[in-house]
Amino acid sequence: MGGYGKNCSVGAEVELIKVGDLISPQRGRRLVRSQLEEAGSYAVYQNSMKPPAYYHECSASAGTAFVIVAGAAGEVGFSDAAFWAADAVYYFPVTDGLNNKYLYHFLLTKEHEILSQVRRASIPRLSIAVVENLKIPTPPLHVQKEIVRMVKTSPPPPNGLSDLDGVVSLFIALRAMLVSNRSFGTANTLI
């Protein structure tokens, strides 16, 4: 992992905080079929990762992580563009205290755990409390940004792993390093 500690603080303290204590997920607002548009300014995320329609307003800003809670319940998403979150979606508003892309990658590492809590019925459902109660390592923002950069620029995963498996493996290794309070090094020092 040499080089991964670049630009990170020496001995940075990492606290585990419940996601819900760090950021309040916001439930999307319902749109009825007659309000949906075939083409429009903003994609509508409802009960799947593929937006079924568009709307002329947005309810979530660009750079927002979200979780589907009905239908494809438990799936985690991120949008670089502003969008409309319908009522089967909880989104995490952009905040100064948390890098939303970092939150997204963290939630991806927990997706299996999240999916295991989905109530299977005619329409699968997920209680947002499952996500709110997950404990996320909270390094300083510059470290979160560096982790996101590393995940984005990491080489292809070895041994035929899928991209998601590679991202998850890298993030789990980084998280373990953060949680163990291992020194990160400085701009001139590698781990």
mmCIF file of C-alpha atoms in Angstrom:
data_model
loop_
_atom_site.group_PDB
_atom_site.id
_atom_site.type_symbol
_atom_site.label_atom_id
_atom_site.label_comp_id
_atom_site.label_asym_id
_atom_site.label_seq_id
_atom_site.Cartn_x
_atom_site.Cartn_y
_atom_site.Cartn_z
ATOM 1 C CA MET A 1 0.000 0.000 0.000
ATOM 2 C CA GLY A 2 2.951 2.327 -0.258
ATOM 3 C CA GLY A 3 1.841 5.771 -1.346
ATOM 4 C CA TYR A 4 -1.693 5.513 -0.057
ATOM 5 C CA GLY A 5 -0.767 7.638 2.947
ATOM 6 C CA LYS A 6 0.330 10.597 0.852
ATOM 7 C CA ASN A 7 -1.282 13.888 1.870
ATOM 8 C CA CYS A 8 -2.834 12.373 4.997
ATOM 9 C CA SER A 9 -2.214 13.486 8.568
ATOM 10 C CA VAL A 10 0.187 11.641 10.822
ATOM 11 C CA GLY A 11 -1.677 9.594 13.412
ATOM 12 C CA ALA A 12 -5.095 10.841 12.291
ATOM 13 C CA GLU A 13 -7.786 9.857 14.771
ATOM 14 C CA VAL A 14 -10.675 7.953 13.270
ATOM 15 C CA GLU A 15 -13.997 7.802 15.037
ATOM 16 C CA LEU A 16 -16.776 5.361 14.203
ATOM 17 C CA ILE A 17 -20.074 7.238 14.071
ATOM 18 C CA LYS A 18 -23.526 5.975 13.148
ATOM 19 C CA VAL A 19 -24.455 7.190 9.686
ATOM 20 C CA GLY A 20 -27.733 8.607 11.059
ATOM 21 C CA ASP A 21 -25.860 10.627 13.691
ATOM 22 C CA LEU A 22 -23.555 12.070 11.044
ATOM 23 C CA ILE A 23 -26.097 12.879 8.341
ATOM 24 C CA SER A 24 -29.887 12.629 8.257
ATOM 25 C CA PRO A 25 -31.137 10.740 5.225
ATOM 26 C CA GLN A 26 -34.020 12.510 3.506
ATOM 27 C CA ARG A 27 -36.947 10.589 2.106
ATOM 28 C CA GLY A 28 -37.841 11.409 -1.464
ATOM 29 C CA ARG A 29 -41.254 12.751 -2.408
ATOM 30 C CA ARG A 30 -43.850 10.866 -4.343
ATOM 31 C CA LEU A 31 -44.711 11.686 -7.917
ATOM 32 C CA VAL A 32 -47.749 10.174 -9.618
ATOM 33 C CA ARG A 33 -47.491 8.740 -13.112
ATOM 34 C CA SER A 34 -49.199 11.757 -14.702
ATOM 35 C CA GLN A 35 -46.427 14.024 -13.349
ATOM 36 C CA LEU A 36 -43.614 12.026 -14.953
ATOM 37 C CA GLU A 37 -42.098 13.102 -18.262
ATOM 38 C CA GLU A 38 -40.472 11.037 -21.025
ATOM 39 C CA ALA A 39 -37.758 13.649 -21.383
ATOM 40 C CA GLY A 40 -36.868 16.323 -18.925
ATOM 41 C CA SER A 41 -34.200 18.040 -16.951
ATOM 42 C CA TYR A 42 -33.898 15.608 -14.035
ATOM 43 C CA ALA A 43 -33.903 11.819 -13.806
ATOM 44 C CA VAL A 44 -36.397 10.358 -11.333
ATOM 45 C CA TYR A 45 -35.092 7.563 -9.103
ATOM 46 C CA GLN A 46 -37.977 5.546 -7.697
ATOM 47 C CA ASN A 47 -37.635 1.833 -6.977
ATOM 48 C CA SER A 48 -34.645 0.880 -9.108
ATOM 49 C CA MET A 49 -31.211 2.104 -10.133
ATOM 50 C CA LYS A 50 -32.500 2.847 -13.638
ATOM 51 C CA PRO A 51 -34.541 6.059 -13.717
ATOM 52 C CA PRO A 52 -37.913 5.245 -15.354
ATOM 53 C CA ALA A 53 -38.738 8.852 -16.239
ATOM 54 C CA TYR A 54 -37.865 12.522 -15.820
ATOM 55 C CA TYR A 55 -39.237 15.541 -14.015
ATOM 56 C CA HIS A 56 -38.790 19.302 -14.432
ATOM 57 C CA GLU A 57 -37.593 19.831 -10.830
ATOM 58 C CA CYS A 58 -34.883 18.245 -8.706
ATOM 59 C CA SER A 59 -35.077 17.291 -5.040
ATOM 60 C CA ALA A 60 -31.473 16.132 -4.603
ATOM 61 C CA SER A 61 -28.356 17.996 -5.661
ATOM 62 C CA ALA A 62 -25.509 16.687 -7.792
ATOM 63 C CA GLY A 63 -22.982 14.556 -5.923
ATOM 64 C CA THR A 64 -25.540 12.756 -3.771
ATOM 65 C CA ALA A 65 -25.522 9.180 -2.436
ATOM 66 C CA PHE A 66 -28.845 7.384 -2.082
ATOM 67 C CA VAL A 67 -30.424 4.073 -1.063
ATOM 68 C CA ILE A 68 -33.462 2.409 -2.653
ATOM 69 C CA VAL A 69 -35.902 1.300 0.106
ATOM 70 C CA ALA A 70 -38.683 -0.373 -1.928
ATOM 71 C CA GLY A 71 -38.615 -2.547 -5.024
ATOM 72 C CA ALA A 72 -34.855 -2.926 -5.580
ATOM 73 C CA ALA A 73 -34.574 -2.289 -1.834
ATOM 74 C CA GLY A 74 -31.054 -2.129 -0.454
ATOM 75 C CA GLU A 75 -29.319 -1.028 -3.627
ATOM 76 C CA VAL A 76 -26.917 1.874 -3.167
ATOM 77 C CA GLY A 77 -26.479 4.615 -5.747
ATOM 78 C CA PHE A 78 -24.668 7.858 -6.427
ATOM 79 C CA SER A 79 -25.564 10.580 -8.903
ATOM 80 C CA ASP A 80 -23.147 13.147 -10.292
ATOM 81 C CA ALA A 81 -26.178 15.062 -11.605
ATOM 82 C CA ALA A 82 -29.069 16.597 -9.684
ATOM 83 C CA PHE A 83 -32.152 14.324 -9.666
ATOM 84 C CA TRP A 84 -35.631 13.818 -8.259
ATOM 85 C CA ALA A 85 -35.728 11.286 -5.415
ATOM 86 C CA ALA A 86 -39.160 9.667 -5.273
ATOM 87 C CA ASP A 87 -40.647 8.161 -2.119
ATOM 88 C CA ALA A 88 -38.884 4.777 -2.476
ATOM 89 C CA VAL A 89 -35.513 6.530 -2.158
ATOM 90 C CA TYR A 90 -33.631 8.019 0.770
ATOM 91 C CA TYR A 91 -30.831 10.373 -0.168
ATOM 92 C CA PHE A 92 -28.011 11.930 1.824
ATOM 93 C CA PRO A 93 -27.855 15.702 1.304
ATOM 94 C CA VAL A 94 -24.458 17.171 0.545
ATOM 95 C CA THR A 95 -22.935 18.448 3.791
ATOM 96 C CA ASP A 96 -19.693 20.092 4.890
ATOM 97 C CA GLY A 97 -18.862 17.328 7.374
ATOM 98 C CA LEU A 98 -18.854 14.331 5.042
ATOM 99 C CA ASN A 99 -17.654 13.607 1.517
ATOM 100 C CA ASN A 100 -20.753 12.110 -0.118
ATOM 101 C CA LYS A 101 -18.690 9.973 -2.507
ATOM 102 C CA TYR A 102 -16.830 8.578 0.538
ATOM 103 C CA LEU A 103 -20.228 7.752 2.101
ATOM 104 C CA TYR A 104 -21.265 6.062 -1.149
ATOM 105 C CA HIS A 105 -18.156 3.853 -1.211
ATOM 106 C CA PHE A 106 -18.656 3.009 2.462
ATOM 107 C CA LEU A 107 -22.274 2.006 1.790
ATOM 108 C CA LEU A 108 -21.094 -0.178 -1.103
ATOM 109 C CA THR A 109 -18.875 -2.071 1.345
ATOM 110 C CA LYS A 110 -21.995 -2.645 3.473
ATOM 111 C CA GLU A 111 -24.372 -3.441 0.610
ATOM 112 C CA HIS A 112 -24.453 -7.176 1.399
ATOM 113 C CA GLU A 113 -25.326 -6.394 5.035
ATOM 114 C CA ILE A 114 -27.951 -3.871 3.921
ATOM 115 C CA LEU A 115 -29.486 -6.311 1.424
ATOM 116 C CA SER A 116 -29.661 -9.011 4.103
ATOM 117 C CA GLN A 117 -32.015 -6.751 6.095
ATOM 118 C CA VAL A 118 -34.529 -6.267 3.268
ATOM 119 C CA ARG A 119 -37.994 -7.573 4.177
ATOM 120 C CA ARG A 120 -38.995 -9.834 1.311
ATOM 121 C CA ALA A 121 -42.672 -9.526 0.468
ATOM 122 C CA SER A 122 -44.710 -8.736 -2.631
ATOM 123 C CA ILE A 123 -42.747 -5.461 -2.683
ATOM 124 C CA PRO A 124 -39.357 -5.779 -0.936
ATOM 125 C CA ARG A 125 -38.808 -3.064 1.686
ATOM 126 C CA LEU A 126 -35.876 -1.761 3.702
ATOM 127 C CA SER A 127 -36.096 0.252 6.907
ATOM 128 C CA ILE A 128 -33.797 3.269 6.618
ATOM 129 C CA ALA A 129 -32.824 2.590 10.252
ATOM 130 C CA VAL A 130 -30.648 -0.262 8.924
ATOM 131 C CA VAL A 131 -28.496 2.304 7.090
ATOM 132 C CA GLU A 132 -28.697 4.921 9.847
ATOM 133 C CA ASN A 133 -27.293 2.433 12.384
ATOM 134 C CA LEU A 134 -24.223 1.468 10.331
ATOM 135 C CA LYS A 135 -21.020 2.790 11.891
ATOM 136 C CA ILE A 136 -18.803 4.655 9.445
ATOM 137 C CA PRO A 137 -15.138 5.541 10.029
ATOM 138 C CA THR A 138 -14.897 9.335 9.946
ATOM 139 C CA PRO A 139 -11.392 10.484 9.107
ATOM 140 C CA PRO A 140 -10.815 14.176 8.347
ATOM 141 C CA LEU A 141 -12.347 15.424 5.089
ATOM 142 C CA HIS A 142 -8.993 15.575 3.302
ATOM 143 C CA VAL A 143 -8.464 11.878 4.116
ATOM 144 C CA GLN A 144 -11.982 11.031 2.884
ATOM 145 C CA LYS A 145 -11.193 12.861 -0.355
ATOM 146 C CA GLU A 146 -7.910 10.961 -0.699
ATOM 147 C CA ILE A 147 -9.675 7.625 -0.164
ATOM 148 C CA VAL A 148 -12.207 8.515 -2.870
ATOM 149 C CA ARG A 149 -9.353 9.484 -5.206
ATOM 150 C CA MET A 150 -7.551 6.198 -4.521
ATOM 151 C CA VAL A 151 -10.673 4.128 -5.110
ATOM 152 C CA LYS A 152 -11.335 6.012 -8.356
ATOM 153 C CA THR A 153 -7.773 5.664 -9.651
ATOM 154 C CA SER A 154 -6.945 2.203 -8.327
ATOM 155 C CA PRO A 155 -5.639 -0.262 -10.923
ATOM 156 C CA PRO A 156 -7.912 -3.005 -12.240
ATOM 157 C CA PRO A 157 -8.537 -5.704 -9.639
ATOM 158 C CA PRO A 158 -6.334 -8.808 -9.837
ATOM 159 C CA ASN A 159 -7.435 -12.416 -10.365
ATOM 160 C CA GLY A 160 -10.542 -11.622 -12.383
ATOM 161 C CA LEU A 161 -12.360 -9.845 -9.565
ATOM 162 C CA SER A 162 -15.167 -7.575 -10.674
ATOM 163 C CA ASP A 163 -14.626 -3.820 -10.374
ATOM 164 C CA LEU A 164 -16.980 -3.696 -7.393
ATOM 165 C CA ASP A 165 -15.078 -6.494 -5.651
ATOM 166 C CA GLY A 166 -11.842 -4.579 -6.204
ATOM 167 C CA VAL A 167 -13.310 -1.345 -4.860
ATOM 168 C CA VAL A 168 -14.744 -3.156 -1.851
ATOM 169 C CA SER A 169 -11.449 -4.941 -1.162
ATOM 170 C CA LEU A 170 -9.471 -1.710 -1.375
ATOM 171 C CA PHE A 171 -11.944 0.170 0.785
ATOM 172 C CA ILE A 172 -12.028 -2.579 3.421
ATOM 173 C CA ALA A 173 -8.227 -2.506 3.581
ATOM 174 C CA LEU A 174 -8.242 1.289 3.887
ATOM 175 C CA ARG A 175 -10.973 1.167 6.504
ATOM 176 C CA ALA A 176 -9.042 -1.402 8.540
ATOM 177 C CA MET A 177 -5.993 0.854 8.377
ATOM 178 C CA LEU A 178 -8.061 3.858 9.509
ATOM 179 C CA VAL A 179 -9.796 1.998 12.319
ATOM 180 C CA SER A 180 -6.497 0.677 13.654
ATOM 181 C CA ASN A 181 -5.327 4.330 13.939
ATOM 182 C CA ARG A 182 -2.230 3.495 11.930
ATOM 183 C CA SER A 183 -0.105 6.511 11.076
ATOM 184 C CA PHE A 184 -0.735 7.796 7.587
ATOM 185 C CA GLY A 185 2.527 9.579 6.953
ATOM 186 C CA THR A 186 2.954 13.050 5.474
ATOM 187 C CA ALA A 187 3.221 14.360 1.945
ATOM 188 C CA ASN A 188 6.891 13.317 1.928
ATOM 189 C CA THR A 189 6.503 10.032 3.781
ATOM 190 C CA LEU A 190 4.909 6.852 2.529
ATOM 191 C CA ILE A 191 3.227 4.288 4.724
#
